[in-house]
């Protein structure tokens, strides 16, 4: 193994020499090999110790095609993505060599209930003849003393042994599986949302195309964009208060299709004569927690059948009184203070990665962002984002939607079908595909719609509702400070503020001074969580000391690059982690991935794909022992350098081909024709898109 690593590392150093020089190296007046640490930091360059810097690249006056020839053999970097139709056709062509899961599990060709109609192969001998060789290592299920559910299809079949019990251990360790009956109802548009539609109807918000609401939102948006300073605050408060529905709005509200009901709320029974003559507030839960019968006797009412029509009339009065409670008064308690919060991360923030972060010290985890419309359409791939592992003791899901009706129905459905501790509504996603649908950070331009979404969602369930925002949509036009005082009154339990605008994306540094300002302006019943550029325990300590009112800090890219940041914060140290320790962390991720996605060929390749996505971030980590100045800052760009051993040099390579080689060390050789391209461009050190 060491010879292989040495060979790969040597190839990596050649590639590093062949890559284009950085802007700093190409300047004649400045040399990274002669500059001081302070000069490097001023140029956002990592101050690598001189003994670990690679020699200067050779002169480029020669044939420029030589460098291209060196990089050409790299495998694993795809230029074009295949269409969904091409991928579907390839899967269909390969289906003849995929063994039926039921047959693989039982090794009995007659065990499949579909018999000849099954789209999988039932020929065990033919499957064994074309099955790839087993991967080195032990089956992840057997290693955890569980019976492998993949049987003959497992790529670690040679390590299987008889284990007492059944193969449903995965369902015990994971939860929030998508119910097939729920999916069928969503497909046929027969799912009902009683609580959400009742609240929407009472506010006149059913149907996002209502002209009255659209005109009011546009008016509020224009007013907000036309004022600054304290005027913006006053307009925000006025627009939030002026959202009471008119009778015309309520009459026009319709529930489409099967969601339409004659009565979305049970009618009250007629009050008795004594109750009609009583003063308002005499009966009906004035003294919270006191029995209704005692209240009635105390106020001179009789609870006998002669004076009260039915015992249910008193119960209904008690129920009606609970509707008057502020949404926050009936919320489940959840405290984010001083807890290490792993941000919801698209693609990489999957269940195995969150499970890995829990092992390394994370306290709060949140699933990947799921689109409300996809959830309401019953897409299984979107519902898979809500999956939860048993080790995630404080877990939430993040959803993204454009309108109050879509979001409120989604939160009601999630609360009904899943086990979560909180639901986070994304109002800061900068991705064009999301913003173009008036979701994510596009909502920052529509404060009234933000209010309606949070207010409706928080009022129909007891699960806490949190929101995640950015400072503003456009650079230099911060908006959250004018809304922060009202967000708590809308019903949100916590708000996470990413210290960048949508236009800024990930360029420049996060504006923590603005986060502090918003935190101090927030109401006492609203927890504020800061987000942006937390990359060491010193960053965490600084933000907590500079603003004690801050509940916690959310960690996003810092966890992608070095998930052991949670250990560093809890142990208050800079962990000079070795390449062997990093490899063991990758092995844990692979084991968790195989247990989640499966140990058959499909599961192995899925695990490989997400491992490579993670490696496209973690290669940016610079070991502590190689730096002249610690800690590393998240925006530092390193010069060409090498590690303390061959494996460390391989791990810091920015070549996708080297990432593929690392995956082969853990998951065996890649299939013939394998290609990989990172899904995100966030591995760039400085990228400013959309202005």
XYZ file of C-alpha atoms in Angstrom:
691
model
C 0.000 0.000 0.000
C 2.825 2.443 0.847
C 4.384 1.906 -2.613
C 1.081 2.708 -4.279
C 0.659 5.861 -2.206
C 4.224 6.950 -2.986
C 3.629 6.451 -6.710
C 0.374 8.400 -6.617
C 1.962 11.174 -4.564
C 4.788 11.475 -7.072
C 2.249 11.830 -9.862
C 0.410 14.427 -7.804
C 3.548 16.538 -7.374
C 4.147 16.443 -11.125
C 0.603 17.593 -11.726
C 1.070 20.321 -9.159
C 4.133 21.560 -11.039
C 2.256 21.489 -14.311
C -0.773 23.452 -13.185
C -0.948 27.175 -14.007
C 0.856 29.370 -11.515
C -1.230 31.384 -9.097
C -1.531 35.155 -9.601
C 0.879 35.674 -6.725
C 3.561 33.483 -8.281
C 3.235 35.124 -11.699
C 4.114 38.589 -10.349
C 7.797 39.382 -10.807
C 7.993 41.754 -7.845
C 6.558 39.164 -5.467
C 7.693 35.619 -4.809
C 5.904 33.225 -2.506
C 9.263 31.636 -1.713
C 10.733 34.893 -0.390
C 7.678 36.592 1.098
C 7.083 36.821 4.825
C 4.070 35.281 6.507
C 2.455 38.691 6.958
C 2.850 39.509 3.260
C 1.269 36.201 2.306
C -1.680 36.719 4.653
C -2.283 40.189 3.227
C -2.667 38.539 -0.166
C -4.957 35.810 1.272
C -2.192 33.265 0.761
C -1.596 30.516 3.280
C 1.767 30.974 5.074
C 3.173 27.501 4.435
C 6.518 26.681 6.031
C 9.306 27.053 3.495
C 10.467 23.447 3.807
C 7.088 22.211 2.518
C 6.885 24.480 -0.536
C 7.300 22.845 -3.936
C 10.144 24.101 -6.140
C 9.223 26.865 -8.574
C 7.705 25.569 -11.821
C 9.974 25.379 -14.871
C 9.946 28.035 -17.559
C 6.812 28.046 -19.705
C 8.536 29.241 -22.829
C 8.446 25.727 -24.232
C 5.575 23.822 -25.764
C 2.389 24.589 -23.831
C 0.919 21.239 -24.860
C 3.361 19.416 -22.597
C 1.411 20.409 -19.497
C -1.806 19.285 -21.103
C -0.208 15.954 -21.941
C 0.704 15.451 -18.278
C -2.819 16.092 -17.103
C -4.534 14.165 -19.862
C -4.218 10.682 -18.304
C -6.199 11.818 -15.259
C -9.309 9.699 -15.027
C -12.449 10.728 -13.269
C -13.111 14.228 -14.616
C -16.147 14.437 -16.859
C -16.712 17.213 -19.361
C -20.370 16.607 -20.135
C -23.149 15.280 -17.980
C -25.393 12.603 -19.394
C -29.069 13.339 -19.757
C -31.644 11.628 -17.564
C -32.856 9.695 -20.595
C -29.355 8.349 -21.264
C -28.898 7.343 -17.650
C -32.301 5.650 -17.575
C -31.486 3.723 -20.765
C -28.175 2.547 -19.311
C -29.859 1.398 -16.106
C -32.435 -0.498 -18.130
C -29.728 -2.217 -20.177
C -27.901 -3.224 -17.012
C -31.034 -4.494 -15.260
C -30.550 -7.944 -16.814
C -27.390 -8.495 -14.740
C -28.818 -7.195 -11.453
C -29.964 -9.958 -9.184
C -33.413 -9.675 -7.616
C -33.017 -8.309 -4.056
C -35.346 -10.946 -2.636
C -33.489 -13.769 -4.361
C -30.140 -12.321 -3.246
C -31.327 -12.177 0.333
C -32.817 -15.689 0.518
C -30.784 -17.457 -2.215
C -34.086 -18.987 -3.340
C -35.280 -18.260 -6.892
C -38.877 -19.014 -5.910
C -38.970 -16.454 -3.092
C -39.750 -13.486 -5.365
C -43.470 -12.710 -5.395
C -43.327 -11.267 -8.927
C -41.977 -14.495 -10.475
C -41.474 -14.074 -14.231
C -42.771 -10.493 -14.180
C -39.870 -9.310 -12.009
C -37.621 -6.816 -13.798
C -34.540 -8.222 -12.058
C -32.490 -11.290 -12.869
C -33.266 -14.582 -11.085
C -30.335 -16.544 -12.507
C -27.997 -16.916 -9.536
C -25.227 -18.682 -11.451
C -25.193 -16.090 -14.227
C -25.041 -13.332 -11.643
C -22.092 -14.935 -9.867
C -20.258 -15.287 -13.178
C -20.386 -11.554 -13.934
C -20.235 -10.207 -10.369
C -17.136 -8.046 -9.675
C -14.547 -9.301 -7.235
C -15.167 -8.673 -3.567
C -13.755 -5.505 -2.014
C -11.052 -5.799 0.624
C -12.377 -5.377 4.129
C -15.337 -6.583 6.147
C -19.026 -6.223 5.428
C -20.207 -3.098 7.310
C -23.292 -4.902 8.556
C -21.386 -7.938 9.823
C -18.841 -5.634 11.466
C -21.729 -4.106 13.440
C -23.089 -7.548 14.343
C -26.040 -7.179 11.972
C -27.267 -9.616 9.348
C -26.502 -8.304 5.871
C -29.705 -7.615 3.931
C -27.956 -7.766 0.540
C -26.959 -11.418 0.636
C -25.376 -12.600 -2.597
C -25.243 -9.041 -3.957
C -22.968 -7.824 -1.164
C -19.505 -6.813 -2.357
C -18.101 -8.228 0.902
C -19.785 -11.628 0.557
C -16.672 -13.539 1.563
C -16.765 -12.046 5.072
C -20.380 -13.043 5.807
C -21.091 -15.325 8.717
C -24.193 -16.596 10.451
C -25.622 -13.962 12.746
C -28.743 -14.454 14.823
C -31.622 -12.114 14.091
C -33.100 -10.625 10.953
C -31.948 -8.072 8.383
C -34.197 -5.178 9.415
C -31.634 -3.594 11.748
C -31.379 -0.612 9.391
C -35.005 0.287 10.042
C -34.284 0.287 13.765
C -31.302 2.633 13.466
C -32.923 4.961 10.900
C -36.313 6.641 10.918
C -38.550 8.888 8.830
C -39.031 6.324 6.062
C -41.501 7.426 3.393
C -44.857 5.710 3.806
C -46.114 4.160 0.562
C -49.737 4.934 1.397
C -48.835 8.588 1.932
C -47.051 8.611 -1.402
C -50.095 7.152 -3.122
C -52.367 9.835 -1.649
C -49.968 12.578 -2.717
C -49.729 11.164 -6.227
C -53.517 11.116 -6.545
C -53.873 14.535 -4.910
C -56.104 13.102 -2.196
C -54.097 14.213 0.836
C -55.942 16.615 3.146
C -54.332 19.387 5.182
C -57.031 20.375 7.638
C -55.009 22.556 9.991
C -53.045 24.380 7.305
C -56.072 25.080 5.118
C -58.131 26.273 8.074
C -55.480 28.822 9.006
C -54.898 29.844 5.401
C -58.607 30.335 4.847
C -58.946 32.465 7.968
C -56.157 34.736 6.691
C -57.269 34.752 3.069
C -54.031 33.163 1.897
C -55.365 30.135 0.037
C -53.962 30.167 -3.475
C -50.791 32.130 -4.086
C -52.230 33.798 -7.194
C -54.746 35.940 -5.298
C -54.511 39.465 -6.633
C -55.210 41.103 -3.313
C -52.296 39.426 -1.551
C -49.979 39.906 -4.516
C -50.774 43.625 -4.666
C -50.195 43.993 -0.934
C -46.837 42.163 -1.130
C -45.679 44.246 -4.081
C -46.722 47.429 -2.339
C -44.767 46.452 0.771
C -41.748 45.527 -1.346
C -41.721 48.854 -3.191
C -42.094 50.730 0.056
C -39.210 48.823 1.616
C -36.921 49.489 -1.335
C -37.783 53.188 -1.301
C -36.748 53.968 2.263
C -33.698 53.563 4.432
C -32.769 53.553 8.077
C -35.549 53.909 10.627
C -38.189 54.399 7.938
C -37.569 50.880 6.710
C -38.174 49.560 10.194
C -41.464 51.414 10.491
C -42.646 50.216 7.096
C -41.701 46.633 7.925
C -43.708 46.732 11.122
C -46.678 48.400 9.444
C -46.716 45.947 6.560
C -46.509 43.042 8.983
C -49.427 44.344 11.027
C -51.583 45.250 8.045
C -51.985 41.654 6.899
C -55.438 41.121 8.408
C -57.637 39.449 5.800
C -60.650 41.227 4.352
C -64.021 39.590 3.874
C -63.532 39.733 0.120
C -60.250 37.861 0.408
C -61.833 35.122 2.500
C -64.765 34.741 0.128
C -62.450 34.382 -2.855
C -60.297 31.740 -1.179
C -60.765 28.305 -2.711
C -59.173 24.986 -1.907
C -58.279 23.194 -5.137
C -59.404 19.643 -5.852
C -59.739 17.179 -2.997
C -58.516 19.771 -0.473
C -61.871 21.520 -0.679
C -64.154 20.853 2.282
C -67.490 22.247 3.340
C -66.235 22.963 6.845
C -62.587 22.932 7.778
C -63.350 23.632 11.410
C -66.091 22.069 13.599
C -69.040 24.306 14.384
C -69.580 25.453 17.944
C -72.623 24.147 19.744
C -75.198 26.638 20.921
C -74.421 28.265 24.235
C -76.836 27.983 27.115
C -78.949 30.958 28.151
C -76.764 31.511 31.202
C -73.616 31.517 29.088
C -75.095 34.041 26.663
C -75.954 36.389 29.539
C -72.598 35.993 31.245
C -69.835 38.508 30.936
C -67.108 37.778 28.429
C -64.290 35.827 29.985
C -66.270 34.361 32.911
C -66.021 30.849 31.537
C -63.517 29.384 29.158
C -60.061 29.027 30.580
C -59.483 32.434 32.172
C -57.572 30.620 34.890
C -55.360 28.374 32.777
C -55.044 24.885 34.227
C -58.169 25.134 36.435
C -61.018 22.730 35.835
C -63.891 24.179 33.870
C -66.427 22.847 36.354
C -64.749 24.658 39.242
C -64.630 27.876 37.216
C -68.328 27.592 36.440
C -69.327 27.084 40.066
C -67.072 29.923 41.183
C -68.788 32.318 38.785
C -72.293 31.205 39.737
C -73.014 28.873 36.857
C -74.600 25.483 37.180
C -73.164 22.503 35.372
C -76.349 20.446 35.622
C -78.195 19.252 32.524
C -80.986 21.740 33.228
C -78.746 24.724 32.693
C -76.262 23.328 30.185
C -77.357 21.542 27.027
C -74.429 19.246 26.811
C -71.202 18.627 28.600
C -69.373 19.175 25.288
C -70.399 22.830 25.229
C -68.065 23.557 28.107
C -65.289 21.547 26.493
C -65.640 23.504 23.273
C -65.308 26.772 25.133
C -62.110 25.454 26.660
C -60.817 24.446 23.233
C -61.649 27.844 21.775
C -59.715 29.577 24.510
C -56.589 27.618 23.616
C -56.790 29.015 20.085
C -56.191 32.480 21.503
C -52.781 31.509 22.830
C -49.785 32.914 21.012
C -48.077 30.215 18.936
C -44.974 30.456 21.099
C -46.953 29.577 24.241
C -47.722 26.082 23.025
C -44.340 25.309 21.429
C -42.108 22.486 22.513
C -39.034 23.844 24.232
C -35.780 23.686 22.294
C -32.567 25.386 23.351
C -29.748 26.054 20.863
C -27.568 27.964 23.324
C -23.899 26.908 23.176
C -24.717 23.837 21.075
C -22.515 22.952 18.092
C -24.844 23.224 15.108
C -24.010 21.447 11.840
C -25.601 23.436 9.027
C -27.911 21.821 6.474
C -25.542 21.110 3.579
C -26.765 20.277 0.095
C -25.385 16.989 -1.305
C -22.622 16.467 1.276
C -24.848 16.916 4.333
C -26.305 13.441 3.905
C -27.118 11.030 6.710
C -23.695 9.263 6.780
C -21.873 12.606 6.918
C -24.130 13.903 9.704
C -23.589 10.646 11.560
C -19.828 11.165 11.197
C -20.113 14.705 12.568
C -22.085 13.398 15.544
C -19.201 11.048 16.336
C -16.808 14.010 16.112
C -18.824 16.186 18.510
C -21.734 17.926 16.742
C -24.772 18.567 18.958
C -27.439 19.692 16.478
C -27.864 18.298 12.974
C -30.211 19.270 10.168
C -31.111 17.427 6.973
C -30.435 18.669 3.472
C -32.749 21.324 2.058
C -35.891 19.772 0.548
C -38.204 21.603 -1.840
C -41.805 21.835 -0.648
C -43.322 21.239 -4.066
C -41.341 18.019 -4.521
C -42.394 16.775 -1.090
C -46.061 17.505 -1.814
C -45.747 15.654 -5.118
C -44.559 12.549 -3.287
C -41.066 12.344 -4.784
C -39.273 9.566 -2.927
C -35.837 11.071 -3.610
C -36.897 14.311 -1.894
C -38.409 12.501 1.092
C -35.142 10.601 1.472
C -33.566 13.918 2.532
C -35.690 13.809 5.702
C -34.199 10.502 6.865
C -32.816 10.539 10.403
C -30.345 8.313 12.243
C -30.946 7.252 15.825
C -27.688 8.920 16.925
C -29.066 12.348 15.912
C -30.624 13.250 19.233
C -31.396 16.862 18.245
C -32.420 16.809 14.609
C -34.316 19.087 12.274
C -35.225 19.205 8.607
C -34.929 22.175 6.282
C -37.545 22.983 3.656
C -37.767 25.666 0.998
C -40.932 27.072 -0.538
C -42.335 30.181 -2.167
C -45.811 30.668 -0.723
C -47.600 30.284 2.616
C -49.967 27.572 1.391
C -47.169 25.389 0.014
C -44.952 25.734 3.084
C -47.731 25.336 5.667
C -49.079 22.166 4.050
C -45.561 20.779 3.907
C -44.838 21.410 7.591
C -48.167 19.837 8.549
C -47.338 16.768 6.453
C -43.819 16.485 7.883
C -45.124 16.848 11.427
C -47.601 14.061 10.705
C -45.233 11.650 8.960
C -41.790 12.262 10.484
C -40.068 12.495 13.833
C -38.206 15.797 14.004
C -37.270 18.231 16.759
C -37.645 21.373 14.646
C -38.418 22.453 11.090
C -36.186 25.069 9.470
C -37.525 27.220 6.616
C -34.832 28.352 4.198
C -35.113 32.022 3.245
C -31.506 32.565 2.223
C -30.584 30.047 -0.496
C -28.713 31.941 -3.254
C -28.998 29.289 -5.995
C -30.516 30.658 -9.199
C -32.884 27.711 -9.641
C -34.387 28.381 -6.211
C -34.421 32.182 -6.439
C -36.126 32.109 -9.840
C -39.030 30.292 -8.187
C -39.421 33.140 -5.650
C -38.026 30.940 -2.894
C -34.876 31.056 -0.793
C -33.241 34.474 -0.649
C -35.880 35.882 -3.039
C -38.178 36.042 -0.010
C -35.899 38.692 1.502
C -37.507 41.121 -0.956
C -40.996 40.178 0.260
C -41.138 40.686 4.041
C -44.924 40.366 4.162
C -44.756 36.952 2.540
C -42.004 35.983 4.973
C -44.313 36.938 7.824
C -47.243 34.972 6.399
C -45.143 31.853 5.857
C -43.734 31.850 9.391
C -46.990 32.865 11.058
C -49.118 30.204 9.388
C -46.531 27.433 9.756
C -45.865 28.102 13.427
C -49.538 28.351 14.361
C -50.656 24.942 13.082
C -48.223 22.665 14.941
C -46.264 22.403 18.160
C -42.940 21.552 16.530
C -40.681 24.628 16.709
C -40.228 26.590 13.489
C -36.862 28.200 12.735
C -35.760 30.214 9.706
C -32.423 30.771 7.962
C -31.747 34.066 6.196
C -28.966 36.143 4.678
C -28.295 39.784 5.441
C -30.010 40.968 2.251
C -30.614 40.159 -1.385
C -28.451 42.940 -2.828
C -25.039 43.930 -1.511
C -25.173 47.061 0.636
C -28.937 46.915 1.226
C -29.148 44.977 4.475
C -32.688 44.203 5.524
C -32.771 41.745 8.426
C -32.101 44.445 11.046
C -35.478 45.989 10.167
C -37.280 42.641 10.540
C -35.483 40.979 13.432
C -37.645 42.621 16.103
C -40.801 41.134 14.552
C -39.599 37.654 13.608
C -40.071 36.405 17.153
C -43.655 37.696 17.194
C -44.359 35.838 13.961
C -43.876 32.575 15.866
C -40.306 31.569 14.982
C -38.262 29.944 17.733
C -34.867 30.818 16.263
C -33.349 32.597 13.282
C -29.993 31.813 11.692
C -28.300 34.775 9.998
C -25.648 34.113 7.376
C -23.473 37.204 7.306
C -23.510 37.601 3.528
C -25.971 38.886 0.950
C -27.354 36.781 -1.855
C -25.428 38.810 -4.398
C -22.228 38.276 -2.427
C -22.588 34.484 -2.419
C -19.378 33.257 -0.737
C -17.045 36.061 -1.778
C -15.470 38.309 0.878
C -15.798 37.586 4.572
C -19.008 37.220 6.526
C -20.205 40.423 8.216
C -20.301 39.390 11.866
C -20.661 42.974 13.096
C -24.021 43.083 11.345
C -24.964 39.736 12.895
C -24.148 41.192 16.332
C -26.299 44.241 15.566
C -29.272 42.091 14.596
C -28.797 39.878 17.649
C -28.963 42.850 20.015
C -32.113 44.152 18.279
C -33.914 40.811 18.505
C -36.647 40.171 21.037
C -35.731 38.159 24.106
C -37.945 35.245 23.062
C -36.048 34.740 19.774
C -32.791 32.788 19.643
C -30.285 34.157 17.119
C -27.662 31.879 15.556
C -24.729 33.287 13.578
C -23.313 31.669 10.461
C -20.298 32.335 8.269
C -16.573 31.475 8.186
C -16.378 29.604 11.515
C -13.226 27.538 10.934
C -11.569 27.076 14.332
C -12.331 27.126 18.035
C -10.876 30.657 18.162
C -13.545 31.854 15.715
C -16.227 30.254 17.871
C -14.863 31.797 21.070
C -14.535 35.243 19.501
C -18.131 35.371 18.278
C -19.472 34.151 21.603
C -17.421 36.660 23.590
C -18.057 39.608 21.251
C -21.815 39.064 21.458
C -22.982 37.148 24.550
C -26.597 37.476 23.366
C -25.761 35.144 20.459
C -27.229 31.698 21.140
C -24.857 29.679 19.003
C -22.901 29.516 15.752
C -23.810 27.360 12.785
C -20.883 25.611 11.089
C -21.137 24.907 7.360
C -18.090 24.973 5.060
C -15.804 24.593 8.054
C -17.368 21.185 8.707
C -17.110 20.220 5.034
C -13.380 20.949 4.947
C -12.574 19.539 8.389
C -15.456 17.786 10.184
C -13.212 17.388 13.228
C -13.782 21.108 13.916
C -16.433 20.035 16.439
C -13.775 18.120 18.376
C -11.460 21.139 18.268
C -14.153 23.437 19.682
C -15.113 21.079 22.484
C -11.517 20.351 23.421
C -10.362 23.945 22.780
C -7.306 22.992 20.744
C -5.876 23.025 17.234
C -5.818 19.385 16.198
C -2.701 18.652 14.140
C -4.403 15.650 12.623
C -2.248 13.123 10.782
C -2.983 11.603 7.393
C -3.646 8.247 9.064
C -6.242 9.775 11.358
C -7.891 11.494 8.402
C -7.964 8.184 6.527
C -9.681 6.535 9.504
C -12.336 9.272 9.451
C -12.891 8.558 5.760
C -13.194 4.848 6.564
C -15.907 5.670 9.107
C -17.776 7.685 6.468
C -17.523 4.788 4.011
C -18.824 2.351 6.620
C -21.750 4.628 7.475
C -22.420 5.122 3.766
C -22.500 1.408 2.990
C -24.879 0.822 5.891
C -27.150 3.579 4.585
C -27.015 3.119 0.791
C -26.207 -0.596 0.740
C -23.213 -2.894 0.356
C -24.145 -4.117 -3.130
C -22.625 -2.627 -6.293
C -25.166 0.181 -6.459
C -24.627 1.089 -2.806
C -20.842 0.997 -3.206
C -20.930 3.372 -6.174
C -23.380 5.703 -4.413
C -21.075 5.804 -1.415
C -18.135 6.481 -3.726
C -19.982 9.369 -5.378
C -20.716 11.142 -2.089
C -17.211 10.430 -0.812
C -15.829 12.184 -3.893
C -18.189 15.126 -3.357
C -16.824 15.458 0.167
C -13.212 15.146 -1.028
C -13.845 18.096 -3.369
C -14.050 20.195 -0.193
C -11.753 18.542 2.303
C -8.653 18.754 0.076
C -8.544 22.444 1.041
C -7.510 21.592 4.587
C -3.919 22.588 5.397
C -2.424 20.585 8.294
C -1.527 22.640 11.359
C 2.073 21.403 11.327
C 2.666 22.897 7.881
C 1.589 26.450 8.754
C 3.767 29.289 10.019
C 0.674 31.037 11.389
C -2.297 29.243 12.894
C -5.189 28.817 12.634
C -5.888 28.527 8.927
C -8.461 30.988 7.580
C -11.183 29.639 5.334
C -10.348 32.055 2.479
C -6.617 31.348 2.349
C -5.294 30.017 -0.977
C -2.267 27.760 -0.582
C 0.761 27.849 -2.878
C 2.019 24.626 -4.376
C 3.188 22.493 -1.445
C 3.558 18.906 -0.266
C 2.769 17.075 2.949
C 4.729 15.342 5.635
C 4.125 11.934 4.043
C 2.906 10.576 0.726
C -0.670 10.031 1.889
C -0.949 13.584 3.199
C 0.347 14.901 -0.127
C -2.264 12.839 -1.954
C -5.074 14.131 0.266
C -4.265 17.774 -0.464
C -4.329 17.338 -4.238
C -6.899 19.433 -6.113
C -7.065 16.885 -8.939
C -10.316 14.940 -9.294
C -8.245 12.009 -10.519
C -6.463 11.860 -7.162
C -9.790 11.958 -5.329
C -10.842 8.930 -7.371
C -7.613 7.166 -6.377
C -8.356 7.796 -2.698
C -11.816 6.294 -3.184
C -10.209 3.213 -4.733
C -8.162 2.743 -1.571
C -11.417 2.459 0.378
C -13.956 1.039 -2.088
C -11.943 -0.855 -4.673
C -11.425 -0.104 -8.344
C -13.929 2.139 -10.109
C -16.089 0.587 -12.850
C -14.986 0.851 -16.453
C -15.837 4.221 -17.948
C -16.310 5.851 -14.540
C -16.401 9.661 -14.537
C -16.876 12.270 -11.838
C -17.440 16.018 -11.776
C -18.084 17.920 -8.518
C -21.696 19.037 -8.261
C -20.815 22.360 -6.637
C -18.345 25.042 -7.605
C -18.015 26.135 -3.991
C -14.584 24.513 -3.798
C -13.287 27.623 -5.557
C -11.527 29.953 -3.155
C -13.045 33.154 -4.425
C -16.166 33.205 -6.557
C -18.569 36.110 -6.934
C -21.526 35.347 -9.177
C -24.574 37.361 -10.121
C -22.959 40.710 -9.511
